[in-house]
Short mmCIF file of C-alpha atoms in Angstrom, two decimals:
data_model
loop_
_atom_site.label_atom_id
_atom_site.label_comp_id
_atom_site.label_asym_id
_atom_site.label_seq_id
_atom_site.Cartn_x
_atom_site.Cartn_y
_atom_site.Cartn_z
CA MET A 1 -27.15 -4.73 2.84
CA SER A 2 -29.22 -1.55 2.86
CA THR A 3 -28.24 1.43 0.74
CA GLU A 4 -27.73 3.54 3.87
CA LEU A 5 -25.38 1.00 5.45
CA TYR A 6 -23.44 0.62 2.22
CA LEU A 7 -22.95 4.38 1.95
CA VAL A 8 -21.64 4.46 5.52
CA TYR A 9 -19.20 1.65 4.63
CA LEU A 10 -18.12 3.42 1.44
CA THR A 11 -17.46 6.65 3.34
CA THR A 12 -15.52 4.77 6.01
CA VAL A 13 -13.33 3.06 3.43
CA ILE A 14 -12.60 6.32 1.61
CA VAL A 15 -11.55 8.03 4.85
CA LEU A 16 -9.38 5.08 5.87
CA LEU A 17 -7.61 4.81 2.52
CA ILE A 18 -6.98 8.54 2.20
CA ALA A 19 -4.79 8.34 5.31
CA PRO A 20 -1.12 7.94 4.22
CA GLY A 21 0.38 4.49 4.63
CA PRO A 22 3.06 2.21 3.14
CA MET A 23 1.09 1.58 -0.05
CA THR A 24 0.48 5.28 -0.60
CA LEU A 25 4.17 6.04 -0.16
CA LEU A 26 5.25 3.20 -2.46
CA THR A 27 2.88 4.40 -5.16
CA LEU A 28 4.00 8.01 -4.79
CA SER A 29 7.72 7.22 -4.90
CA THR A 30 7.28 4.84 -7.84
CA SER A 31 5.30 7.37 -9.88
CA VAL A 32 7.90 10.08 -9.20
CA ARG A 33 10.76 7.84 -10.29
CA TYR A 34 9.23 5.81 -13.12
CA GLY A 35 5.98 7.44 -14.20
CA HIS A 36 2.35 6.39 -13.98
CA ARG A 37 2.58 3.23 -16.09
CA LYS A 38 5.00 1.55 -13.71
CA ALA A 39 3.21 2.99 -10.68
CA LEU A 40 0.18 1.04 -11.86
CA ALA A 41 2.09 -2.11 -10.93
CA THR A 42 2.30 -0.95 -7.31
CA VAL A 43 -1.41 -0.12 -7.37
CA LEU A 44 -2.27 -3.63 -8.55
CA GLY A 45 0.11 -5.13 -5.98
CA SER A 46 -1.70 -3.22 -3.24
CA ASN A 47 -5.07 -4.35 -4.57
CA LEU A 48 -4.05 -8.00 -4.61
CA ALA A 49 -2.48 -7.84 -1.14
CA GLY A 50 -5.61 -6.27 0.30
CA LEU A 51 -7.83 -8.80 -1.43
CA VAL A 52 -5.80 -11.73 -0.07
CA LEU A 53 -5.95 -10.32 3.47
CA MET A 54 -9.69 -9.76 3.15
CA ILE A 55 -10.26 -13.33 2.00
CA LEU A 56 -8.08 -14.74 4.77
CA SER A 57 -9.90 -12.64 7.32
CA ALA A 58 -13.35 -13.59 6.00
CA THR A 59 -12.58 -17.32 5.92
CA GLY A 60 -11.25 -17.39 9.47
CA ILE A 61 -7.66 -18.20 8.52
CA GLY A 62 -6.66 -14.76 9.66
CA ALA A 63 -8.01 -15.48 13.12
CA LEU A 64 -5.84 -18.61 13.31
CA ILE A 65 -2.75 -16.62 12.30
CA THR A 66 -3.38 -13.78 14.74
CA SER A 67 -4.14 -16.22 17.56
CA ASN A 68 -0.77 -17.92 17.04
CA ALA A 69 1.51 -15.52 18.93
CA ALA A 70 4.77 -16.90 17.54
CA LEU A 71 3.63 -16.83 13.91
CA TYR A 72 2.12 -13.39 14.32
CA GLU A 73 5.38 -12.00 15.73
CA VAL A 74 7.41 -13.57 12.92
CA LEU A 75 5.18 -11.94 10.31
CA ARG A 76 5.19 -8.63 12.14
CA TYR A 77 8.97 -8.43 12.43
CA ALA A 78 9.43 -9.63 8.85
CA GLY A 79 7.13 -6.86 7.65
CA ALA A 80 8.93 -4.28 9.77
CA ALA A 81 12.33 -5.44 8.51
CA TYR A 82 11.17 -5.16 4.90
CA LEU A 83 9.92 -1.60 5.44
CA LEU A 84 13.22 -0.68 7.11
CA TRP A 85 15.12 -2.15 4.17
CA LEU A 86 12.99 -0.09 1.76
CA GLY A 87 13.70 2.97 3.86
CA PHE A 88 17.48 2.54 3.87
CA SER A 89 17.41 1.76 0.13
CA ALA A 90 15.44 4.92 -0.62
CA TRP A 91 17.76 7.00 1.59
CA ARG A 92 20.85 5.71 -0.22
CA SER A 93 19.40 5.88 -3.75
CA ARG A 94 21.11 8.34 -6.03
CA PRO A 95 19.14 11.15 -7.69
CA SER A 96 18.96 11.20 -11.46
CA GLU A 97 20.95 13.73 -13.36
CA THR A 98 17.81 14.84 -15.20
CA LEU A 99 14.10 14.32 -14.88
CA GLU A 100 14.02 12.31 -18.10
CA SER A 101 16.54 9.80 -16.84
CA SER A 102 14.49 9.20 -13.71
CA PHE A 103 11.71 7.88 -15.95
CA THR A 104 13.91 5.61 -18.02
CA TYR A 105 15.32 3.22 -15.43
CA ARG A 106 15.13 -0.27 -16.92
CA ASN A 107 16.36 -2.26 -13.93
CA SER A 108 13.03 -1.93 -12.10
CA CYS A 109 10.52 -3.83 -14.20
CA SER A 110 6.81 -3.59 -13.51
CA PHE A 111 6.65 -7.15 -12.19
CA SER A 112 9.39 -6.41 -9.64
CA LEU A 113 7.49 -3.36 -8.44
CA PHE A 114 4.30 -5.43 -8.27
CA LYS A 115 6.01 -8.10 -6.16
CA GLN A 116 7.57 -5.50 -3.88
CA THR A 117 4.20 -3.90 -3.12
CA LEU A 118 2.52 -7.28 -2.72
CA LEU A 119 5.14 -8.31 -0.15
CA VAL A 120 4.75 -5.07 1.79
CA GLY A 121 0.99 -5.61 1.95
CA LEU A 122 1.11 -9.28 2.92
CA ALA A 123 3.91 -8.83 5.46
CA ASN A 124 1.72 -6.76 7.77
CA PRO A 125 -0.46 -9.13 9.86
CA LYS A 126 -2.29 -6.16 11.32
CA GLY A 127 -4.22 -6.05 8.07
CA LEU A 128 -5.94 -9.27 9.13
CA ILE A 129 -6.99 -7.69 12.42
CA PHE A 130 -8.13 -4.57 10.58
CA PHE A 131 -10.49 -6.43 8.27
CA ALA A 132 -11.66 -8.74 11.05
CA ALA A 133 -12.71 -5.65 13.01
CA LEU A 134 -14.11 -3.69 10.05
CA PHE A 135 -16.31 -6.20 8.24
CA PRO A 136 -18.56 -7.35 11.13
CA GLN A 137 -19.70 -3.74 11.62
CA PHE A 138 -21.40 -3.85 8.20
CA LEU A 139 -22.65 -7.45 8.00
CA ASP A 140 -26.24 -8.52 8.59
CA ALA A 141 -26.13 -11.88 10.35
CA SER A 142 -29.71 -12.66 9.28
CA LYS A 143 -28.73 -12.65 5.59
CA SER A 144 -26.33 -14.65 3.45
CA MET A 145 -22.71 -13.78 4.20
CA GLN A 146 -21.13 -14.45 0.81
CA PRO A 147 -22.93 -11.72 -1.20
CA GLN A 148 -22.29 -9.20 1.57
CA LEU A 149 -18.60 -10.08 1.79
CA LEU A 150 -18.33 -9.86 -2.00
CA ILE A 151 -19.72 -6.34 -1.88
CA LEU A 152 -17.43 -5.30 0.98
CA CYS A 153 -14.29 -6.73 -0.64
CA SER A 154 -14.99 -5.44 -4.14
CA THR A 155 -15.82 -1.96 -2.83
CA PHE A 156 -12.63 -1.77 -0.76
CA THR A 157 -10.52 -2.94 -3.72
CA ALA A 158 -12.18 -0.47 -6.12
CA VAL A 159 -11.71 2.49 -3.77
CA ASP A 160 -8.10 1.46 -3.14
CA PHE A 161 -7.50 1.32 -6.90
CA VAL A 162 -8.98 4.78 -7.50
CA ILE A 163 -7.20 6.53 -4.61
CA LEU A 164 -3.80 5.03 -5.37
CA ASN A 165 -4.16 6.01 -9.03
CA LEU A 166 -4.86 9.57 -7.94
CA VAL A 167 -1.72 9.40 -5.80
CA ALA A 168 0.22 8.13 -8.84
CA PHE A 169 -1.01 11.02 -10.99
CA GLY A 170 -0.04 13.39 -8.19
CA GLY A 171 3.42 11.83 -8.10
CA CYS A 172 3.86 12.44 -11.81
CA ARG A 173 3.02 16.11 -11.33
CA LEU A 174 5.39 16.26 -8.37
CA ALA A 175 8.17 14.84 -10.53
CA ASN A 176 8.06 17.98 -12.66
CA ARG A 177 9.23 19.93 -9.61
CA LEU A 178 12.09 17.58 -8.85
CA CYS A 179 14.35 18.59 -11.70
CA SER A 180 17.36 19.40 -9.55
CA THR A 181 19.61 16.80 -8.00
CA THR A 182 19.15 18.40 -4.57
CA ALA A 183 15.35 18.20 -4.76
CA GLN A 184 15.46 14.55 -5.84
CA ARG A 185 17.89 13.68 -3.05
CA ARG A 186 15.62 15.33 -0.49
CA PHE A 187 12.61 13.47 -1.84
CA ASN A 188 14.46 10.14 -1.67
CA ARG A 189 15.53 10.81 1.91
CA LEU A 190 12.03 11.89 2.92
CA CYS A 191 10.64 8.64 1.51
CA GLY A 192 13.41 6.71 3.25
CA LEU A 193 12.70 8.33 6.62
CA THR A 194 8.98 7.66 6.24
CA PHE A 195 9.54 3.98 5.47
CA ILE A 196 11.93 3.70 8.41
CA GLY A 197 9.35 5.38 10.62
CA LEU A 198 6.59 3.00 9.48
CA GLY A 199 8.87 0.00 10.05
CA SER A 200 9.81 1.25 13.51
CA VAL A 201 6.17 1.68 14.44
CA MET A 202 5.47 -1.91 13.39
CA VAL A 203 8.24 -3.11 15.70
CA ILE A 204 7.17 -1.21 18.81
CA ALA A 205 3.38 -1.22 18.30
#
């Protein structure tokens, strides 16, 4: 892969990942509620989900899944239902009495947050189509595929890690402005509506 082509790919990935999506919202809401350390679990969950989808897409398994209409629809509706459930949960969640208490919840361990983000990422079969459409644009068929795919996958994962960490730091700063119960309730409901909107789009798209 030439340096010029790689820089085009890097720019494309940065632009794509800056656009808000389910992973961005999960990371933001987690960092606001629990701080950056626990938000790191959602970042790693997103990284692993993306890596799995990239590998499935690169090995052709993704093509088999997307070509099976029944299986694809099951995965799509399951992903949409999970996002809707997250939305209703966020809408109904109670604001903390103080900012400090919002960072000391113990019933949401890092592993649970990691699994939640991983499920959100894997439950969207459109990720397989996304990578299947993205990667061929930057592959040189005359050269070995494995080193090129390794570069593409590792770059995407690294950029995803950096951007989501920036979102997490931003969430921690935002938390300082959510000291009142009213502000926290509005934030929870905004997150809930966004998740519901994303889930609804998955159903009708």
